[in-house]
XYZ file of C-alpha atoms in Angstrom:
420
model
C 0.000 0.000 0.000
C 1.075 3.527 -0.678
C 1.533 6.015 2.134
C -1.677 8.010 1.417
C -3.648 4.753 1.523
C -1.983 3.750 4.797
C -2.797 7.131 6.322
C -6.402 6.956 5.137
C -6.833 3.417 6.474
C -5.182 4.312 9.793
C -7.278 7.430 10.237
C -10.486 5.466 9.519
C -9.518 2.914 12.174
C -8.760 5.670 14.713
C -12.152 7.292 14.118
C -13.901 3.930 14.371
C -12.583 3.321 17.888
C -12.698 6.775 19.438
C -12.379 5.839 23.124
C -9.516 3.413 22.578
C -7.738 5.938 20.381
C -8.372 8.738 22.874
C -6.674 6.853 25.704
C -3.491 6.373 23.669
C -3.715 9.889 22.314
C -4.111 11.325 25.835
C -1.129 9.405 27.226
C 1.108 10.795 24.478
C -0.349 14.291 24.932
C 0.597 14.395 28.625
C 4.180 13.423 27.870
C 4.517 15.940 25.036
C 2.955 18.673 27.197
C 5.713 18.065 29.760
C 8.403 18.187 27.094
C 6.955 21.258 25.403
C 6.628 23.202 28.660
C 10.126 22.254 29.781
C 11.822 23.025 26.480
C 9.929 26.306 26.015
C 10.697 27.654 29.473
C 14.318 26.517 29.490
C 15.031 27.687 25.946
C 13.739 31.088 27.049
C 15.967 30.845 30.104
C 18.996 30.194 27.901
C 18.072 33.187 25.757
C 17.723 35.319 28.886
C 21.153 34.191 30.108
C 22.680 35.055 26.740
C 20.906 38.409 26.668
C 22.030 39.168 30.220
C 25.601 38.173 29.366
C 25.662 40.520 26.378
C 24.240 43.485 28.265
C 26.539 42.798 31.236
C 29.561 43.113 28.966
C 31.561 40.607 26.943
C 34.913 39.879 28.545
C 33.934 41.527 31.832
C 36.213 41.567 34.868
C 35.369 43.067 38.272
C 38.110 43.958 40.745
C 37.937 45.715 44.103
C 40.647 47.674 45.862
C 40.546 49.192 49.325
C 42.119 52.393 47.983
C 40.544 55.377 46.197
C 41.856 55.891 42.666
C 42.251 59.197 40.815
C 42.203 60.062 37.129
C 45.985 59.846 36.748
C 45.806 56.268 37.924
C 42.858 55.697 35.606
C 44.904 56.788 32.589
C 47.871 54.664 33.675
C 45.765 51.534 33.961
C 43.939 52.279 30.698
C 47.254 52.240 28.817
C 48.098 48.826 30.266
C 44.889 47.194 29.104
C 44.187 45.656 25.671
C 43.118 48.052 22.937
C 39.439 49.131 22.858
C 38.926 48.004 26.472
C 36.319 49.889 28.499
C 37.471 50.859 31.997
C 35.337 52.292 34.749
C 35.924 53.272 38.390
C 33.153 53.693 40.952
C 32.920 53.809 44.739
C 32.406 50.246 45.834
C 29.326 51.030 47.892
C 26.502 53.507 47.576
C 25.600 55.817 50.408
C 22.304 57.235 51.625
C 21.706 60.964 51.640
C 19.030 63.624 51.131
C 18.602 66.467 48.694
C 16.355 69.508 48.693
C 14.018 70.409 45.867
C 11.976 73.597 46.140
C 12.399 73.713 49.911
C 11.252 70.131 50.348
C 13.564 67.421 51.586
C 13.758 64.300 49.472
C 15.162 60.996 50.720
C 14.891 57.274 50.138
C 17.802 56.929 47.720
C 21.495 56.108 47.598
C 24.196 57.833 45.576
C 27.629 57.256 44.144
C 30.135 58.469 41.566
C 30.420 57.037 38.070
C 32.274 57.589 34.803
C 30.941 57.776 31.236
C 32.181 54.201 30.695
C 29.829 53.012 33.452
C 27.220 52.849 30.676
C 29.202 50.137 28.838
C 28.054 47.456 31.267
C 24.612 46.444 32.542
C 22.925 49.566 31.210
C 19.241 48.745 30.870
C 17.701 52.189 31.108
C 15.946 54.564 28.775
C 17.974 57.763 28.996
C 16.119 61.058 28.995
C 18.474 64.000 28.716
C 22.190 63.336 28.568
C 24.690 61.121 30.331
C 27.721 62.162 32.369
C 30.618 62.940 29.999
C 34.378 63.294 30.312
C 34.100 67.070 30.560
C 31.999 66.618 33.692
C 34.743 64.347 35.042
C 37.555 66.769 34.202
C 35.762 69.831 35.598
C 34.149 68.066 38.554
C 30.809 69.463 37.436
C 27.878 69.528 39.818
C 25.533 67.464 37.714
C 23.412 64.418 38.563
C 21.538 61.550 36.979
C 18.372 60.292 38.678
C 16.828 56.846 38.357
C 13.102 56.842 37.658
C 11.012 53.751 38.324
C 7.758 52.702 36.627
C 4.832 53.832 38.687
C 1.863 51.556 38.100
C -0.192 52.924 40.971
C -2.918 55.465 40.496
C -1.268 58.873 40.322
C -2.087 61.331 43.031
C -1.101 64.885 43.736
C 2.403 65.327 45.095
C 1.079 67.151 48.113
C -0.452 63.900 49.366
C 3.055 62.524 49.842
C 4.259 65.576 51.803
C 3.569 65.243 55.479
C 2.789 68.730 56.740
C 2.873 68.895 60.485
C 2.917 72.193 62.388
C 5.361 70.716 64.895
C 7.592 69.119 62.217
C 7.369 71.243 59.055
C 10.320 69.632 57.289
C 9.242 66.041 56.693
C 10.933 64.271 53.789
C 9.274 62.727 50.771
C 10.530 59.667 48.906
C 12.448 60.175 45.701
C 10.315 57.579 43.870
C 7.200 59.493 44.800
C 8.684 62.780 43.643
C 9.988 61.502 40.303
C 6.698 59.766 39.530
C 4.920 63.128 39.601
C 7.557 65.690 38.720
C 9.960 65.658 35.784
C 13.206 66.873 37.316
C 15.176 67.069 34.053
C 17.135 70.346 33.936
C 15.911 71.193 37.444
C 18.239 72.181 40.261
C 18.533 70.398 43.588
C 20.538 71.160 46.716
C 22.804 68.212 47.492
C 25.550 68.229 50.155
C 24.970 71.962 50.525
C 25.780 72.539 46.858
C 23.571 73.169 43.855
C 23.438 70.349 41.294
C 21.673 70.301 37.940
C 19.733 67.227 36.864
C 21.124 66.481 33.395
C 19.496 63.104 32.810
C 16.823 60.688 33.947
C 17.449 56.951 33.846
C 14.083 55.306 33.316
C 14.288 51.784 34.733
C 12.424 48.743 33.465
C 9.968 46.783 35.544
C 11.795 44.152 37.595
C 10.367 41.189 35.645
C 11.451 42.758 32.328
C 14.918 43.778 33.482
C 17.465 41.666 31.522
C 20.290 42.229 33.996
C 21.502 39.676 36.500
C 20.390 40.272 40.066
C 23.802 41.424 41.297
C 23.833 44.205 38.673
C 20.467 45.647 39.615
C 19.929 48.521 41.978
C 17.455 47.761 44.742
C 16.839 51.352 45.740
C 16.538 54.609 43.795
C 19.915 56.142 43.031
C 21.565 59.401 42.195
C 24.719 59.273 40.098
C 27.255 62.097 40.036
C 30.628 62.335 38.254
C 33.298 60.148 39.835
C 35.636 63.087 40.495
C 32.809 65.203 41.899
C 31.983 62.438 44.356
C 35.418 62.650 45.979
C 35.404 66.435 45.734
C 32.212 66.824 47.765
C 33.310 64.161 50.286
C 36.978 65.033 50.940
C 36.871 64.005 54.585
C 35.678 60.520 53.688
C 38.176 59.884 50.930
C 40.225 57.328 52.848
C 37.094 55.444 53.873
C 35.969 54.689 50.329
C 37.038 51.643 48.360
C 36.930 51.437 44.594
C 35.228 49.005 42.251
C 37.073 48.563 38.951
C 35.118 47.218 35.993
C 36.844 46.174 32.789
C 35.036 45.215 29.565
C 37.486 43.844 27.001
C 34.840 42.954 24.411
C 36.522 39.599 23.869
C 36.734 36.654 26.252
C 40.167 35.728 24.885
C 41.723 38.915 26.294
C 40.317 38.682 29.822
C 43.382 36.904 31.229
C 45.640 39.586 29.798
C 43.453 42.318 31.292
C 43.337 40.571 34.686
C 47.126 40.324 34.709
C 47.405 44.011 33.805
C 45.103 45.222 36.586
C 46.850 42.985 39.112
C 50.259 44.391 38.124
C 48.894 47.924 38.241
C 47.444 47.636 41.741
C 50.602 46.042 43.115
C 52.763 48.729 41.537
C 50.556 51.405 43.098
C 50.032 49.954 46.575
C 52.798 47.415 47.105
C 53.143 43.653 46.948
C 50.747 43.234 49.873
C 47.936 44.258 47.544
C 46.153 41.049 46.589
C 43.465 41.789 44.029
C 41.063 39.004 43.167
C 39.704 39.553 39.641
C 36.234 38.103 39.142
C 35.615 36.789 35.648
C 31.996 37.326 34.746
C 32.032 34.388 32.355
C 32.376 32.097 35.390
C 29.072 33.413 36.711
C 27.527 32.815 33.299
C 28.776 29.222 33.376
C 27.186 28.728 36.820
C 23.829 29.904 35.525
C 24.066 27.672 32.472
C 24.961 24.774 34.758
C 21.895 25.487 36.904
C 19.710 25.701 33.797
C 21.035 22.355 32.572
C 20.356 20.764 35.957
C 16.763 21.986 35.795
C 16.539 20.771 32.215
C 17.691 17.285 33.176
C 15.168 17.049 36.008
C 12.254 18.157 33.876
C 13.268 16.051 30.900
C 13.446 13.014 33.172
C 9.843 13.606 34.189
C 8.936 14.079 30.545
C 10.716 10.849 29.660
C 8.726 8.946 32.280
C 5.513 10.430 30.891
C 6.506 9.499 27.341
C 7.351 5.930 28.383
C 3.902 5.687 29.954
C 2.411 7.024 26.737
C 4.476 4.585 24.707
C 3.273 1.659 26.822
C -0.265 2.846 26.173
C 0.427 2.844 22.431
C 1.877 -0.674 22.676
C -1.104 -2.011 24.620
C -3.587 -0.439 22.239
C -1.694 -1.735 19.199
C -1.631 -5.249 20.642
C -5.361 -5.042 21.365
C -6.005 -3.801 17.842
C -4.001 -6.667 16.360
C -5.846 -9.168 18.558
C -9.233 -7.859 17.398
C -8.196 -7.676 13.745
C -6.410 -10.998 13.385
C -8.926 -12.287 10.858
C -8.636 -9.047 8.856
C -4.874 -9.552 8.754
C -5.402 -13.072 7.413
C -7.738 -11.836 4.687
C -5.278 -9.145 3.619
C -2.395 -11.617 3.539
C -4.519 -14.045 1.488
C -5.288 -11.235 -0.978
C -1.600 -10.556 -1.501
C -0.552 -8.113 1.243
C 3.078 -8.576 2.226
C 4.497 -8.688 5.734
C 5.846 -5.199 5.097
C 2.324 -3.959 4.255
C 0.970 -5.293 7.548
C 3.898 -3.872 9.495
C 3.514 -0.463 7.847
C -0.247 -0.396 8.418
C -0.002 -0.674 12.201
C 3.052 1.561 12.487
C 1.380 4.342 10.502
C -1.758 4.030 12.634
C 0.305 4.287 15.837
C 2.269 7.257 14.486
C -0.954 9.024 13.557
C -2.003 8.664 17.185
C 1.382 10.040 18.209
C 1.018 13.002 15.834
C -2.421 13.869 17.173
C -1.119 13.447 20.719
C 1.825 15.768 20.013
C -0.466 18.519 18.699
C -2.730 18.265 21.733
C 0.293 18.043 24.026
C 1.803 21.221 22.593
C -1.498 23.007 23.169
C -1.527 21.800 26.794
C 2.133 22.791 27.165
C 1.415 26.236 25.732
C -1.429 26.750 28.203
C 0.871 25.570 31.018
C 3.484 28.138 29.992
C 0.904 30.933 29.994
C -0.395 30.023 33.451
C 2.694 28.704 35.222
C 5.753 30.506 33.828
C 7.105 33.289 36.044
C 7.134 35.819 33.199
C 5.397 35.267 29.872
C 5.854 38.809 28.538
C 9.230 37.942 27.031
C 8.345 34.342 26.182
C 8.927 33.188 22.623
C 8.318 29.763 21.115
C 11.068 28.421 18.890
C 10.298 26.357 15.816
C 12.764 23.704 16.974
C 10.729 23.125 20.160
C 7.651 22.406 18.025
C 9.637 20.194 15.624
C 11.330 18.300 18.462
C 8.015 17.725 20.255
C 6.472 16.226 17.126
C 9.587 14.141 16.465
C 9.601 12.762 20.028
C 5.941 11.750 19.733
C 6.446 10.062 16.357
C 9.579 8.203 17.457
C 7.934 7.051 20.696
C 4.861 5.803 18.838
C 7.033 4.056 16.248
C 9.278 2.304 18.765
C 6.511 1.100 21.066
C 4.297 -0.068 18.192
C 7.146 -1.816 16.403
C 7.038 -5.086 18.370
C 3.258 -5.646 18.145
C 3.279 -4.649 14.459
C 6.156 -7.051 13.835
C 4.251 -9.851 15.522
C 1.211 -9.067 13.372
C 3.293 -9.210 10.205
C 4.540 -12.685 11.176
C 1.026 -14.161 11.275
C 0.518 -16.759 8.562
C -2.607 -16.266 6.449
C -3.932 -19.779 7.261
C -3.568 -19.299 11.031
C -5.097 -15.830 10.906
C -8.086 -16.983 8.888
C -8.749 -19.829 11.366
C -8.933 -17.348 14.249
C -12.344 -16.752 15.784
């Protein structure tokens, strides 16, 4: 028989025994739903890891020193690094403070100093206005960047957030509450008893849409000022600050060279007792990929168990079908059907069940993703997940139906025709 005839015959048999077919179909569907959900979620997780790695900076190295570093030292280190490397200094920690805007005190934020190259790593903001530039660094300009967070709550008048009390007239308001109602771009604020101009607003993404790794996210509103300005307005604290050095080489093959250069630089500046410990960001990426693979293995094991159960269902149904159609097999053999025709007939019928089960399973898996995945807003469904799900169902149906179909093909026409 030709393939179209086999498909037509198999489909007719499936429709003739709806309940029996449904049970096999359902067993396959459950297994495929598990596979489809697992592969969809984890493929998205791999894409998220890759996206996070790219935005974090290719060839990234983080180093900390207990000493403050100036711009002369910055230029010295920059010359020691591979060509086209991005270098940034920043105070290792951020510190809490207040500023005054139109005679109202604003708090609930931390602040620190950054360089223009700070934007080369883990920058996931929409910039309104301009960023800090090298002229701001050279001149120690009194300029600031403010982070602005999405405000999904119903907007109210700013005055509702200002606690006016006759006994305590100078209550502070939160920076998030101020920036959600007032655009501070190009406005002036009083910070550390000096006047600063807001040159830019960094609009942050919602947490679930933020592509950065957790350690790169800020967990409180921040104010950023030029790195040199930071030390200029805090001269008495200079020796208390430590410095975070971030290097982005743009190429993983040059990270060892850059790590060696920064280690040599710090020891030349602060003596052989200086023991920098460069952190290679690619190692953190590998840890996340390892975790994703571990989750993948666990879920795929469950999917494999479900598929084996579905396969056993296909085998049982195929054996039952052969048992009930023994006489039909004898008639077909007597009319000239070969063993290969009989084998193909039952295999095609089983694979049709597997195909239908895979389609239903993918629908169930899709619904599971929509209702169970932590974040579906960035979820995409790859063609290879669909193709692999169908392939798994077809292969499972084929393998588990092969033995019963083989036994059916071995029946001799005389024996089959004698069967009652």
